Coordinates of C-alpha atoms in Angstrom, one line a residue:
M1 CA -54.7 -18.7 32.6
S2 CA -53.1 -17.6 29.2
Q3 CA -50.9 -14.7 29.0
T4 CA -51.8 -12.2 26.3
S5 CA -49.0 -11.1 24.1
T6 CA -48.7 -7.5 22.6
L7 CA -47.9 -7.3 19.0
P8 CA -47.1 -4.2 16.8
P9 CA -50.1 -3.0 14.7
D10 CA -48.6 -4.9 11.7
G11 CA -49.0 -8.2 13.5
R12 CA -45.3 -9.1 13.3
Q13 CA -43.1 -9.9 16.3
E14 CA -40.5 -7.2 17.0
D15 CA -36.9 -8.2 17.2
T16 CA -35.8 -7.0 20.6
A17 CA -32.7 -9.0 20.8
P18 CA -29.6 -6.7 21.5
D19 CA -27.1 -6.4 18.8
R20 CA -24.0 -8.1 20.3
R21 CA -21.7 -7.3 17.3
S22 CA -18.6 -5.3 18.2
W23 CA -18.7 -1.6 17.4
P24 CA -16.5 -1.8 14.3
V25 CA -18.6 -4.5 12.8
R26 CA -21.8 -2.5 13.5
R27 CA -20.2 0.6 11.8
G28 CA -19.2 -1.3 8.7
L29 CA -15.5 -0.7 9.4
L30 CA -14.9 -4.5 10.0
L31 CA -16.9 -7.4 8.4
E32 CA -18.4 -10.2 10.4
S33 CA -16.1 -13.1 11.1
G34 CA -16.3 -15.5 8.2
P35 CA -15.0 -16.1 4.7
Q36 CA -15.6 -12.4 3.7
R37 CA -13.4 -11.1 6.5
R38 CA -10.6 -13.6 5.8
L39 CA -10.6 -12.8 2.2
A40 CA -10.4 -9.1 2.9
L41 CA -7.5 -9.7 5.4
G42 CA -5.6 -11.7 2.9
G43 CA -5.9 -8.9 0.3
F44 CA -5.0 -6.3 2.8
V45 CA -1.7 -8.1 3.6
N46 CA -1.1 -8.8 -0.1
Q47 CA -1.7 -5.2 -1.1
L48 CA 0.5 -3.9 1.7
G49 CA 3.6 -5.5 0.4
T50 CA 2.9 -5.0 -3.2
A51 CA 2.2 -1.5 -3.0
A52 CA 5.5 -0.8 -1.1
F53 CA 7.4 -3.0 -3.6
L54 CA 6.1 -1.3 -6.8
A55 CA 7.0 2.1 -5.4
T56 CA 10.7 1.1 -4.9
A57 CA 11.1 -1.5 -7.8
P58 CA 12.8 1.0 -10.2
L59 CA 15.1 2.3 -7.5
Y60 CA 16.1 -1.1 -6.8
A61 CA 16.9 -1.8 -10.4
L62 CA 18.8 1.4 -10.7
R63 CA 20.7 1.5 -7.4
V64 CA 21.3 -2.1 -6.6
I65 CA 21.3 -4.1 -9.7
G66 CA 22.8 -1.1 -11.5
L67 CA 20.7 -1.2 -14.7
P68 CA 20.4 2.0 -16.9
L69 CA 17.1 3.8 -16.8
G70 CA 16.1 2.6 -20.4
Q71 CA 16.4 -1.0 -19.5
V72 CA 14.6 -0.6 -16.2
G73 CA 11.6 0.8 -18.2
L74 CA 11.8 -1.8 -20.8
G75 CA 11.9 -4.7 -18.2
L76 CA 8.9 -3.4 -16.3
G77 CA 7.1 -2.8 -19.4
V78 CA 7.7 -6.3 -20.8
A79 CA 6.8 -7.8 -17.5
G80 CA 3.5 -6.0 -17.4
V81 CA 2.5 -7.1 -21.0
V82 CA 3.3 -10.8 -20.0
G83 CA 1.2 -10.5 -17.1
L84 CA -1.8 -9.5 -19.0
L85 CA -1.7 -12.7 -21.0
A86 CA -2.3 -14.9 -18.1
G87 CA -5.8 -13.8 -17.0
P88 CA -8.2 -15.8 -19.2
P89 CA -6.6 -19.1 -19.3
V90 CA -5.9 -19.1 -15.6
G91 CA -9.3 -17.9 -14.8
H92 CA -10.7 -20.6 -16.9
L93 CA -8.6 -23.1 -14.9
A94 CA -9.9 -21.6 -11.6
D95 CA -13.6 -22.2 -12.8
R96 CA -13.0 -25.8 -13.7
R97 CA -10.6 -26.8 -10.9
G98 CA -11.8 -24.6 -7.9
P99 CA -10.3 -21.0 -7.4
R100 CA -8.9 -21.3 -3.9
G101 CA -6.2 -23.8 -4.9
V102 CA -5.2 -21.9 -8.0
F103 CA -5.0 -18.6 -6.0
L104 CA -2.7 -20.4 -3.4
V105 CA -0.3 -21.5 -6.1
T106 CA -0.1 -18.0 -7.6
L107 CA 0.7 -16.6 -4.1
L108 CA 3.6 -19.1 -3.6
V109 CA 4.9 -18.5 -7.2
Q110 CA 4.9 -14.7 -6.5
A111 CA 6.9 -15.4 -3.1
V112 CA 9.6 -17.4 -4.9
S113 CA 9.8 -15.0 -7.9
M114 CA 10.1 -12.1 -5.6
L115 CA 13.0 -13.6 -3.5
S116 CA 14.7 -14.4 -6.9
L117 CA 15.2 -10.7 -7.4
L118 CA 17.8 -10.8 -4.7
F119 CA 19.9 -12.8 -6.9
A120 CA 19.2 -10.8 -10.1
H121 CA 22.4 -9.2 -11.3
S122 CA 21.5 -8.6 -15.0
F123 CA 18.8 -7.1 -17.2
T124 CA 17.7 -10.6 -18.3
A125 CA 17.4 -11.9 -14.8
F126 CA 15.5 -8.7 -13.5
M127 CA 13.1 -8.9 -16.5
V128 CA 12.3 -12.6 -15.9
S129 CA 11.8 -12.2 -12.1
M130 CA 9.5 -9.3 -12.8
A131 CA 7.6 -11.1 -15.7
V132 CA 7.0 -14.2 -13.5
T133 CA 5.8 -12.1 -10.6
D134 CA 3.4 -10.1 -12.8
L135 CA 2.2 -13.4 -14.5
A136 CA 1.4 -14.9 -11.2
G137 CA -0.1 -11.6 -10.0
A138 CA -2.5 -11.4 -12.9
S139 CA -3.2 -15.1 -12.5
G140 CA -4.1 -14.6 -8.9
G141 CA -6.5 -11.7 -9.7
A142 CA -8.3 -14.0 -12.2
A143 CA -8.6 -16.7 -9.5
R144 CA -9.6 -14.3 -6.8
G145 CA -12.5 -13.0 -8.8
P146 CA -14.8 -16.2 -8.6
M147 CA -14.0 -16.3 -4.7
I148 CA -15.3 -12.6 -4.5
R149 CA -18.4 -13.4 -6.5
R150 CA -19.2 -16.7 -4.5
F151 CA -18.3 -15.5 -1.0
G152 CA -20.1 -12.1 -1.6
G153 CA -23.3 -13.8 -2.2
D154 CA -26.2 -11.3 -2.8
E155 CA -24.1 -8.3 -1.7
V156 CA -21.1 -8.5 -4.1
P157 CA -21.0 -4.6 -4.8
K158 CA -20.9 -3.9 -1.1
F159 CA -18.2 -6.7 -0.5
R160 CA -16.2 -5.5 -3.4
S161 CA -16.4 -1.9 -2.3
Y162 CA -15.1 -2.9 1.2
L163 CA -12.3 -4.8 -0.5
R164 CA -11.5 -1.6 -2.6
S165 CA -11.4 0.5 0.6
T166 CA -9.0 -1.9 2.4
A167 CA -6.9 -2.1 -0.6
F168 CA -6.6 1.8 -0.8
L169 CA -5.7 1.7 3.0
A170 CA -3.2 -1.0 2.5
S171 CA -1.6 1.0 -0.5
T172 CA -1.4 4.1 1.8
F173 CA 0.5 2.1 4.5
G174 CA 2.7 0.6 1.8
A175 CA 3.4 3.9 0.3
L176 CA 4.6 5.1 3.8
A177 CA 7.0 2.1 4.1
A178 CA 8.3 2.7 0.6
G179 CA 9.0 6.3 1.5
A180 CA 11.1 5.2 4.7
V181 CA 13.1 2.8 2.4
I182 CA 13.7 5.5 -0.3
Q183 CA 14.8 7.9 2.4
L184 CA 17.4 5.3 3.5
D185 CA 18.3 4.6 -0.1
S186 CA 20.6 1.7 0.8
G187 CA 20.9 -1.7 -0.6
S188 CA 20.1 -3.5 2.5
A189 CA 16.9 -1.5 2.9
Y190 CA 15.7 -2.3 -0.6
R191 CA 16.5 -6.0 -0.1
A192 CA 14.7 -6.1 3.3
L193 CA 11.6 -4.7 1.6
I194 CA 11.8 -7.4 -1.0
V195 CA 11.9 -10.1 1.6
A196 CA 9.0 -8.4 3.4
N197 CA 6.9 -8.3 0.3
A198 CA 7.6 -12.1 -0.3
L199 CA 6.5 -12.8 3.3
T200 CA 3.2 -11.0 2.5
F201 CA 2.5 -13.4 -0.2
V202 CA 3.0 -16.3 2.3
G203 CA 0.9 -14.5 4.8
C204 CA -1.9 -14.0 2.4
A205 CA -1.7 -17.7 1.6
V206 CA -1.9 -18.6 5.2
V207 CA -5.1 -16.7 5.5
V208 CA -6.5 -18.0 2.4
L209 CA -5.9 -21.6 3.6
R210 CA -8.6 -21.0 6.3
L211 CA -11.3 -20.2 3.6
P212 CA -13.7 -22.9 2.7
E213 CA -13.0 -24.9 -0.4
L214 CA -15.1 -23.9 -3.3
E215 CA -16.4 -26.6 -5.6
P216 CA -15.6 -26.1 -9.3
L217 CA -18.6 -24.9 -11.3
P218 CA -20.0 -27.2 -14.2
A219 CA -19.4 -25.9 -17.6
A220 CA -22.1 -24.9 -19.9
T221 CA -22.6 -26.9 -23.0
G222 CA -19.9 -25.8 -25.6
S223 CA -18.1 -23.4 -23.1
N224 CA -14.2 -23.0 -23.5
R225 CA -11.4 -21.0 -22.1
W226 CA -12.0 -18.3 -24.9
L227 CA -15.6 -17.8 -24.1
A228 CA -15.2 -14.3 -22.7
L229 CA -13.0 -13.1 -25.6
K230 CA -15.9 -14.1 -28.0
D231 CA -18.5 -12.3 -25.9
K232 CA -18.8 -9.0 -27.9
P233 CA -21.0 -7.1 -25.4
Y234 CA -18.5 -7.8 -22.6
M235 CA -15.5 -7.0 -24.5
A236 CA -17.1 -3.7 -25.3
F237 CA -17.6 -3.2 -21.7
V238 CA -14.0 -4.1 -20.9
V239 CA -12.6 -1.5 -23.5
L240 CA -14.9 1.2 -22.2
D241 CA -14.4 0.6 -18.6
G242 CA -10.5 0.3 -19.3
I243 CA -10.8 3.8 -20.6
L244 CA -12.6 4.9 -17.4
W245 CA -10.1 3.3 -15.1
I246 CA -7.4 5.8 -16.5
Q247 CA -9.2 8.2 -14.1
G248 CA -7.2 6.7 -11.1
E249 CA -3.8 7.9 -12.8
V250 CA -5.3 11.5 -13.0
V251 CA -4.6 12.1 -9.2
T252 CA -1.6 9.8 -8.8
Y253 CA 0.3 10.6 -12.0
A254 CA -0.9 13.7 -13.9
L255 CA -1.8 15.8 -11.0
P256 CA 1.6 15.8 -9.2
L257 CA 3.3 16.8 -12.4
W258 CA 0.8 19.3 -13.0
V259 CA 1.4 21.1 -9.7
V260 CA 5.2 21.2 -10.1
L261 CA 5.2 22.1 -13.7
H262 CA 2.3 24.4 -14.3
T263 CA 1.0 26.0 -10.9
Q264 CA 2.1 28.0 -8.0
A265 CA 0.7 25.7 -5.5
P266 CA 3.4 24.4 -3.0
R267 CA 4.8 20.9 -4.0
W268 CA 3.6 19.4 -0.7
F269 CA 0.1 19.9 -2.0
T270 CA 0.5 16.8 -4.0
G271 CA 0.5 14.8 -0.8
V272 CA -2.7 16.7 0.4
A273 CA -4.4 15.7 -2.8
L274 CA -3.6 12.1 -2.5
A275 CA -4.7 12.2 1.2
V276 CA -8.0 13.8 0.2
N277 CA -8.6 11.1 -2.6
T278 CA -7.5 8.2 -0.2
V279 CA -9.6 9.3 2.7
M280 CA -12.7 9.8 0.6
V281 CA -12.4 6.3 -0.9
V282 CA -11.9 4.6 2.4
V283 CA -14.7 6.4 4.1
L284 CA -17.3 6.7 1.3
Q285 CA -16.8 3.6 -1.2
I286 CA -19.1 1.2 0.8
R287 CA -21.8 3.9 1.2
T288 CA -21.6 4.8 -2.4
S289 CA -22.0 1.2 -3.4
R290 CA -25.4 0.8 -1.7
G291 CA -28.2 0.7 -4.2
I292 CA -25.8 0.0 -7.1
K293 CA -27.4 -3.3 -7.9
G294 CA -28.3 -4.4 -11.3
G295 CA -27.1 -3.7 -14.9
Q296 CA -29.1 -0.5 -15.6
V297 CA -28.4 1.1 -12.1
A298 CA -24.7 0.3 -12.6
G299 CA -24.7 1.8 -16.0
R300 CA -26.2 5.0 -14.9
A301 CA -23.8 5.3 -12.1
T302 CA -21.1 4.9 -14.6
R303 CA -22.5 7.6 -16.7
R304 CA -22.7 10.0 -13.8
A305 CA -19.0 9.2 -13.1
G306 CA -18.0 10.3 -16.5
L307 CA -19.7 13.7 -16.0
A308 CA -18.0 14.1 -12.6
F309 CA -14.6 13.4 -14.1
L310 CA -15.1 16.1 -16.7
L311 CA -16.2 18.6 -13.9
G312 CA -13.3 17.8 -11.6
M313 CA -10.8 18.1 -14.4
A314 CA -12.3 21.3 -15.5
V315 CA -11.7 22.8 -12.2
I316 CA -8.3 21.4 -11.8
A317 CA -7.4 22.9 -15.2
T318 CA -8.0 26.5 -13.9
A319 CA -5.1 26.5 -11.4
P320 CA -2.3 27.8 -13.5
G321 CA -1.9 31.6 -13.0
L322 CA -3.7 31.7 -9.6
P323 CA -1.7 32.4 -6.4
G324 CA -0.3 29.4 -4.6
W325 CA -3.0 29.1 -1.8
A326 CA -5.9 29.8 -4.4
A327 CA -4.5 27.1 -6.8
A328 CA -4.3 24.6 -4.0
A329 CA -7.9 25.4 -2.8
V330 CA -9.3 25.1 -6.4
M331 CA -7.3 21.9 -7.1
T332 CA -8.6 20.3 -3.8
A333 CA -12.1 21.0 -4.9
G334 CA -11.3 19.6 -8.2
V335 CA -9.9 16.4 -6.6
A336 CA -12.9 16.1 -4.3
V337 CA -15.2 16.1 -7.3
H338 CA -13.1 13.6 -9.3
T339 CA -12.9 11.3 -6.4
V340 CA -16.8 11.3 -6.2
G341 CA -16.8 10.2 -9.9
S342 CA -14.2 7.6 -9.1
L343 CA -16.7 6.2 -6.3
W344 CA -19.4 6.0 -8.7
H345 CA -17.3 4.5 -11.4
A346 CA -15.8 1.8 -9.1
A347 CA -19.3 0.7 -7.8
G348 CA -20.8 0.6 -11.3
S349 CA -17.7 -1.1 -12.8
L350 CA -17.4 -3.9 -10.3
E351 CA -21.1 -4.5 -10.4
L352 CA -21.1 -4.9 -14.0
R353 CA -17.9 -7.0 -14.1
F354 CA -19.8 -9.7 -12.3
R355 CA -23.3 -9.1 -13.5
L356 CA -22.3 -9.4 -17.2
A357 CA -20.4 -12.5 -16.7
P358 CA -22.1 -16.0 -16.8
A359 CA -21.9 -17.7 -13.3
H360 CA -20.0 -20.7 -14.6
A361 CA -17.1 -18.5 -16.1
Q362 CA -16.4 -15.9 -13.6
G363 CA -12.6 -16.7 -13.4
Q364 CA -12.2 -16.5 -17.1
Y365 CA -14.2 -13.2 -17.2
S366 CA -12.3 -11.8 -14.4
G367 CA -9.1 -12.6 -16.3
V368 CA -10.3 -10.6 -19.4
F369 CA -11.5 -7.7 -17.0
G370 CA -8.0 -7.6 -15.7
I371 CA -6.6 -7.2 -19.2
G372 CA -8.6 -4.1 -19.6
M373 CA -7.6 -2.6 -16.4
G374 CA -3.9 -3.6 -17.1
L375 CA -4.0 -2.0 -20.6
C376 CA -5.3 1.2 -19.1
Y377 CA -2.4 1.4 -16.6
T378 CA -0.1 0.9 -19.6
V379 CA -1.6 3.6 -21.7
A380 CA -2.4 6.2 -19.1
P381 CA 1.0 7.8 -18.5
G382 CA 1.6 8.5 -22.2
L383 CA -2.1 9.6 -22.9
L384 CA -2.3 11.9 -19.7
G385 CA 1.3 13.2 -20.5
L386 CA 0.2 14.2 -24.0
L387 CA -3.2 15.7 -23.3
C388 CA -3.1 17.1 -19.7
L389 CA 0.8 18.0 -19.4
S390 CA 1.6 19.0 -22.9
W391 CA -1.7 20.7 -24.0
G392 CA -2.5 22.2 -20.7
A393 CA -6.0 23.2 -19.9
P394 CA -7.5 22.2 -23.2
G395 CA -6.1 18.7 -22.7
W396 CA -7.6 18.4 -19.3
L397 CA -11.1 19.2 -20.9
A398 CA -10.4 16.8 -23.9
M399 CA -9.6 13.9 -21.4
G400 CA -12.7 14.7 -19.5
G401 CA -14.6 14.6 -22.6
V402 CA -13.2 11.0 -23.3
F403 CA -14.5 9.9 -19.9
V404 CA -17.9 11.4 -20.5
A405 CA -18.2 9.7 -23.9
A406 CA -17.1 6.3 -22.5
G407 CA -19.5 6.8 -19.6
L408 CA -22.4 7.5 -21.8
A409 CA -21.6 4.5 -23.9
V410 CA -21.8 2.0 -20.9
P411 CA -25.5 1.9 -20.4
L412 CA -25.9 1.2 -24.1
V413 CA -23.5 -1.7 -23.9
V414 CA -25.4 -3.0 -20.9
R415 CA -28.7 -3.0 -22.9
W416 CA -26.8 -4.7 -25.8
A417 CA -25.6 -7.4 -23.2
G418 CA -29.2 -7.9 -21.9
R419 CA -30.4 -8.4 -25.5
S420 CA -27.7 -10.9 -26.5
R421 CA -28.1 -12.9 -23.4
E422 CA -31.9 -13.1 -24.0
L423 CA -31.3 -14.4 -27.6
S424 CA -28.7 -17.0 -26.5
A425 CA -31.1 -18.2 -23.9

């Protein structure tokens, strides 16, 4: 006698198997075991040490090496520019030779160059150590890009958003560690942090060693290491996106100085503003990235981001002249709106970073993308200082207008890229 099975009205068998995943995995707080989780863990360890070191590097040069302030700024600036040059050629090498091996080499170089700072007793030695570290760091970013794209599979925006959230979390812990070192303000404390940062590079390398080896991708006919630089739509996107990434320095650079120099808000409010920004990014970045798939959708998200930046900065600009508590409340609202814009921008930007790049040249394109972000962080302090801090409220609005213009232009560039791809095909 046969047993009659009961099916739902649509005729499909229901999946009644219990979800045996752990609670953090079900809630999206932790990725499932596999390459994505390992890559995220390696990035967390790497960013933890890097964030702590970057916050203390100028003080190490001043207090321990004994360099004058001008030489400290020059050394860090030269190192940053040198680092930008490595992206495209190393990314091309990662495409042709396989990204994991190239990434491992850059991590080991960073560990050695970081330890060399312990023996730097002159301006030249400091600048060379920092330049090699930044060169290897930029190279590592170019090699890591293809790994994110290939391990991310069909959910690269979601995976990249998770990586950004974990990087923010690591930066927060790194900043706390840096604060403790700065409070001690001793040579042994600064040196201990340098050693700890070198160990994080080694720790990241140990995690990356457990990732599957990715085979090199075959090059397209006629492709070369300067392919990305010749891609006009992609270069236009890099420029516009670099302008939009200046938004990250609004909260971390311009706002603290605005609070201290132009408002009656208590100085401790700068910590509150950073906490609001960090918590919102960590909690909401993955959720915001859902649905941001495809060039047109990502372009519209970027356009919304520009408008949010203008609104948030306009609110922050109203703080001068208000009582302390009112100024703090107004700026908290402005930071929240600005952070929503940064969530939209990050989701759209990171989708377009991979979407507009051909599959066989992800490393090279990641290197060019890194140049845009690096230049933005180089230009941001001077530009924000001129507009927001020197001009006051009109400058905040002007900077917001720049963000709006860049955001509005991105969808046009996406359509341009689509047409150029069709013609080349």
